[in-house]
Amino acid sequence: RLKRWSFVRVPSGPELGAYYNKKFVRDQPELVQDMRYETCRNIGERQRKKKQSEILKRQAENEKVAETKAQESLLKRDHALLNKHPSRPTNQDKCKKRQLQYIASANIK
């Protein structure tokens, strides 16, 4: 029943196993007025919201992973294209070839 009043179990230390609540403090009775009893409905909503946030977090992580994989594949493709010899000469290659042919023919004459 303590969980419905938002009490939490102490996970470690000298008070291990005890329960505490920020609004249930000795010599501060005014804080107790802010304590609320949570119904099963409130607890279920909180758990549902927690699951939704976890799902959204996982989706964001998966999207980041997919994005980095896509970037890596693009980099690999670009690297492969840069290192690959073109099967057809580009316009620059054709232009250079013509220039060399012209220079060669001018030197012969």
PDB file of C-alpha atoms in Angstrom:
ATOM      1  CA  ARG A   1       0.000   0.000   0.000  1.00  0.00           C
ATOM      2  CA  LEU A   2       2.929   2.366   0.510  1.00  0.00           C
ATOM      3  CA  LYS A   3       3.551   2.521  -3.238  1.00  0.00           C
ATOM      4  CA  ARG A   4       0.147   4.121  -3.708  1.00  0.00           C
ATOM      5  CA  TRP A   5       1.352   6.983  -1.513  1.00  0.00           C
ATOM      6  CA  SER A   6       4.509   7.247  -3.696  1.00  0.00           C
ATOM      7  CA  PHE A   7       6.822   5.705  -1.119  1.00  0.00           C
ATOM      8  CA  VAL A   8       9.988   4.212  -2.611  1.00  0.00           C
ATOM      9  CA  ARG A   9      12.194   1.488  -1.167  1.00  0.00           C
ATOM     10  CA  VAL A  10      15.768   2.486  -0.309  1.00  0.00           C
ATOM     11  CA  PRO A  11      18.041   0.471  -2.665  1.00  0.00           C
ATOM     12  CA  SER A  12      21.307   0.694  -0.686  1.00  0.00           C
ATOM     13  CA  GLY A  13      23.056   2.130   2.333  1.00  0.00           C
ATOM     14  CA  PRO A  14      22.359   1.854   6.055  1.00  0.00           C
ATOM     15  CA  GLU A  15      18.613   2.298   5.477  1.00  0.00           C
ATOM     16  CA  LEU A  16      18.456  -0.601   2.992  1.00  0.00           C
ATOM     17  CA  GLY A  17      14.917  -1.950   2.689  1.00  0.00           C
ATOM     18  CA  ALA A  18      13.253   1.075   4.308  1.00  0.00           C
ATOM     19  CA  TYR A  19      10.681   3.211   2.499  1.00  0.00           C
ATOM     20  CA  TYR A  20      10.830   6.963   1.994  1.00  0.00           C
ATOM     21  CA  ASN A  21       8.805   9.769   0.460  1.00  0.00           C
ATOM     22  CA  LYS A  22      10.004  13.314  -0.174  1.00  0.00           C
ATOM     23  CA  LYS A  23       6.765  14.656   1.264  1.00  0.00           C
ATOM     24  CA  PHE A  24       6.882  12.578   4.455  1.00  0.00           C
ATOM     25  CA  VAL A  25       9.638  14.215   6.497  1.00  0.00           C
ATOM     26  CA  ARG A  26      10.001  14.444  10.277  1.00  0.00           C
ATOM     27  CA  ASP A  27       9.217  17.902  11.714  1.00  0.00           C
ATOM     28  CA  GLN A  28       7.677  19.084   8.414  1.00  0.00           C
ATOM     29  CA  PRO A  29       3.958  18.239   8.677  1.00  0.00           C
ATOM     30  CA  GLU A  30       3.026  20.853   6.035  1.00  0.00           C
ATOM     31  CA  LEU A  31       4.503  18.626   3.313  1.00  0.00           C
ATOM     32  CA  VAL A  32       2.058  15.813   4.108  1.00  0.00           C
ATOM     33  CA  GLN A  33      -0.808  17.923   2.776  1.00  0.00           C
ATOM     34  CA  ASP A  34       0.667  17.606  -0.733  1.00  0.00           C
ATOM     35  CA  MET A  35       0.700  13.805  -0.634  1.00  0.00           C
ATOM     36  CA  ARG A  36      -1.826  12.109  -2.925  1.00  0.00           C
ATOM     37  CA  TYR A  37      -3.172   8.576  -2.861  1.00  0.00           C
ATOM     38  CA  GLU A  38      -2.767   7.004  -6.289  1.00  0.00           C
ATOM     39  CA  THR A  39      -5.536   4.777  -7.523  1.00  0.00           C
ATOM     40  CA  CYS A  40      -4.923   1.762  -9.715  1.00  0.00           C
ATOM     41  CA  ARG A  41      -5.948   3.888 -12.682  1.00  0.00           C
ATOM     42  CA  ASN A  42      -3.218   6.467 -11.972  1.00  0.00           C
ATOM     43  CA  ILE A  43      -0.604   3.766 -11.536  1.00  0.00           C
ATOM     44  CA  GLY A  44      -1.646   2.129 -14.827  1.00  0.00           C
ATOM     45  CA  GLU A  45      -1.445   5.443 -16.668  1.00  0.00           C
ATOM     46  CA  ARG A  46       2.004   6.118 -15.267  1.00  0.00           C
ATOM     47  CA  GLN A  47       3.218   2.666 -16.345  1.00  0.00           C
ATOM     48  CA  ARG A  48       1.684   3.149 -19.806  1.00  0.00           C
ATOM     49  CA  LYS A  49       3.418   6.508 -20.206  1.00  0.00           C
ATOM     50  CA  LYS A  50       6.708   4.986 -19.085  1.00  0.00           C
ATOM     51  CA  LYS A  51       6.386   2.200 -21.670  1.00  0.00           C
ATOM     52  CA  GLN A  52       5.521   4.721 -24.388  1.00  0.00           C
ATOM     53  CA  SER A  53       8.558   6.833 -23.558  1.00  0.00           C
ATOM     54  CA  GLU A  54      10.770   3.733 -23.654  1.00  0.00           C
ATOM     55  CA  ILE A  55       9.343   2.773 -27.044  1.00  0.00           C
ATOM     56  CA  LEU A  56       9.933   6.278 -28.402  1.00  0.00           C
ATOM     57  CA  LYS A  57      13.474   6.229 -27.050  1.00  0.00           C
ATOM     58  CA  ARG A  58      14.176   2.880 -28.743  1.00  0.00           C
ATOM     59  CA  GLN A  59      12.690   4.158 -32.018  1.00  0.00           C
ATOM     60  CA  ALA A  60      14.932   7.236 -31.893  1.00  0.00           C
ATOM     61  CA  GLU A  61      17.968   5.022 -31.257  1.00  0.00           C
ATOM     62  CA  ASN A  62      16.996   2.723 -34.152  1.00  0.00           C
ATOM     63  CA  GLU A  63      16.575   5.725 -36.454  1.00  0.00           C
ATOM     64  CA  LYS A  64      20.036   6.992 -35.495  1.00  0.00           C
ATOM     65  CA  VAL A  65      21.531   3.566 -36.204  1.00  0.00           C
ATOM     66  CA  ALA A  66      19.730   3.372 -39.557  1.00  0.00           C
ATOM     67  CA  GLU A  67      20.889   6.885 -40.443  1.00  0.00           C
ATOM     68  CA  THR A  68      24.524   6.100 -39.658  1.00  0.00           C
ATOM     69  CA  LYS A  69      24.316   2.860 -41.650  1.00  0.00           C
ATOM     70  CA  ALA A  70      22.870   4.775 -44.603  1.00  0.00           C
ATOM     71  CA  GLN A  71      25.656   7.355 -44.360  1.00  0.00           C
ATOM     72  CA  GLU A  72      28.259   4.589 -44.211  1.00  0.00           C
ATOM     73  CA  SER A  73      26.831   2.891 -47.286  1.00  0.00           C
ATOM     74  CA  LEU A  74      26.820   6.213 -49.167  1.00  0.00           C
ATOM     75  CA  LEU A  75      30.436   6.816 -48.191  1.00  0.00           C
ATOM     76  CA  LYS A  76      31.402   3.325 -49.333  1.00  0.00           C
ATOM     77  CA  ARG A  77      29.587   3.856 -52.640  1.00  0.00           C
ATOM     78  CA  ASP A  78      31.247   7.232 -53.176  1.00  0.00           C
ATOM     79  CA  HIS A  79      34.646   5.759 -52.319  1.00  0.00           C
ATOM     80  CA  ALA A  80      34.058   2.920 -54.752  1.00  0.00           C
ATOM     81  CA  LEU A  81      33.016   5.364 -57.481  1.00  0.00           C
ATOM     82  CA  LEU A  82      36.102   7.492 -56.925  1.00  0.00           C
ATOM     83  CA  ASN A  83      38.453   4.524 -57.115  1.00  0.00           C
ATOM     84  CA  LYS A  84      36.679   2.865 -60.014  1.00  0.00           C
ATOM     85  CA  HIS A  85      37.877   3.558 -63.540  1.00  0.00           C
ATOM     86  CA  PRO A  86      34.969   4.759 -65.642  1.00  0.00           C
ATOM     87  CA  SER A  87      33.943   2.387 -68.390  1.00  0.00           C
ATOM     88  CA  ARG A  88      33.119   5.326 -70.660  1.00  0.00           C
ATOM     89  CA  PRO A  89      35.353   8.360 -70.886  1.00  0.00           C
ATOM     90  CA  THR A  90      33.980  11.571 -69.462  1.00  0.00           C
ATOM     91  CA  ASN A  91      33.859  14.857 -71.374  1.00  0.00           C
ATOM     92  CA  GLN A  92      37.034  15.977 -69.590  1.00  0.00           C
ATOM     93  CA  ASP A  93      38.809  12.835 -70.708  1.00  0.00           C
ATOM     94  CA  LYS A  94      37.657  13.375 -74.298  1.00  0.00           C
ATOM     95  CA  CYS A  95      38.810  16.989 -74.198  1.00  0.00           C
ATOM     96  CA  LYS A  96      42.239  16.025 -72.832  1.00  0.00           C
ATOM     97  CA  LYS A  97      42.581  13.322 -75.480  1.00  0.00           C
ATOM     98  CA  ARG A  98      41.798  15.832 -78.254  1.00  0.00           C
ATOM     99  CA  GLN A  99      44.307  18.282 -76.819  1.00  0.00           C
ATOM    100  CA  LEU A 100      46.996  15.617 -76.703  1.00  0.00           C
ATOM    101  CA  GLN A 101      46.182  14.529 -80.278  1.00  0.00           C
ATOM    102  CA  TYR A 102      46.400  18.153 -81.437  1.00  0.00           C
ATOM    103  CA  ILE A 103      49.723  18.663 -79.663  1.00  0.00           C
ATOM    104  CA  ALA A 104      51.056  15.402 -81.094  1.00  0.00           C
ATOM    105  CA  SER A 105      49.966  16.304 -84.634  1.00  0.00           C
ATOM    106  CA  ALA A 106      51.481  19.806 -84.304  1.00  0.00           C
ATOM    107  CA  ASN A 107      54.811  18.358 -83.208  1.00  0.00           C
ATOM    108  CA  ILE A 108      54.914  15.943 -86.170  1.00  0.00           C
ATOM    109  CA  LYS A 109      54.373  18.693 -88.732  1.00  0.00           C
TER     110      LYS A 109
END
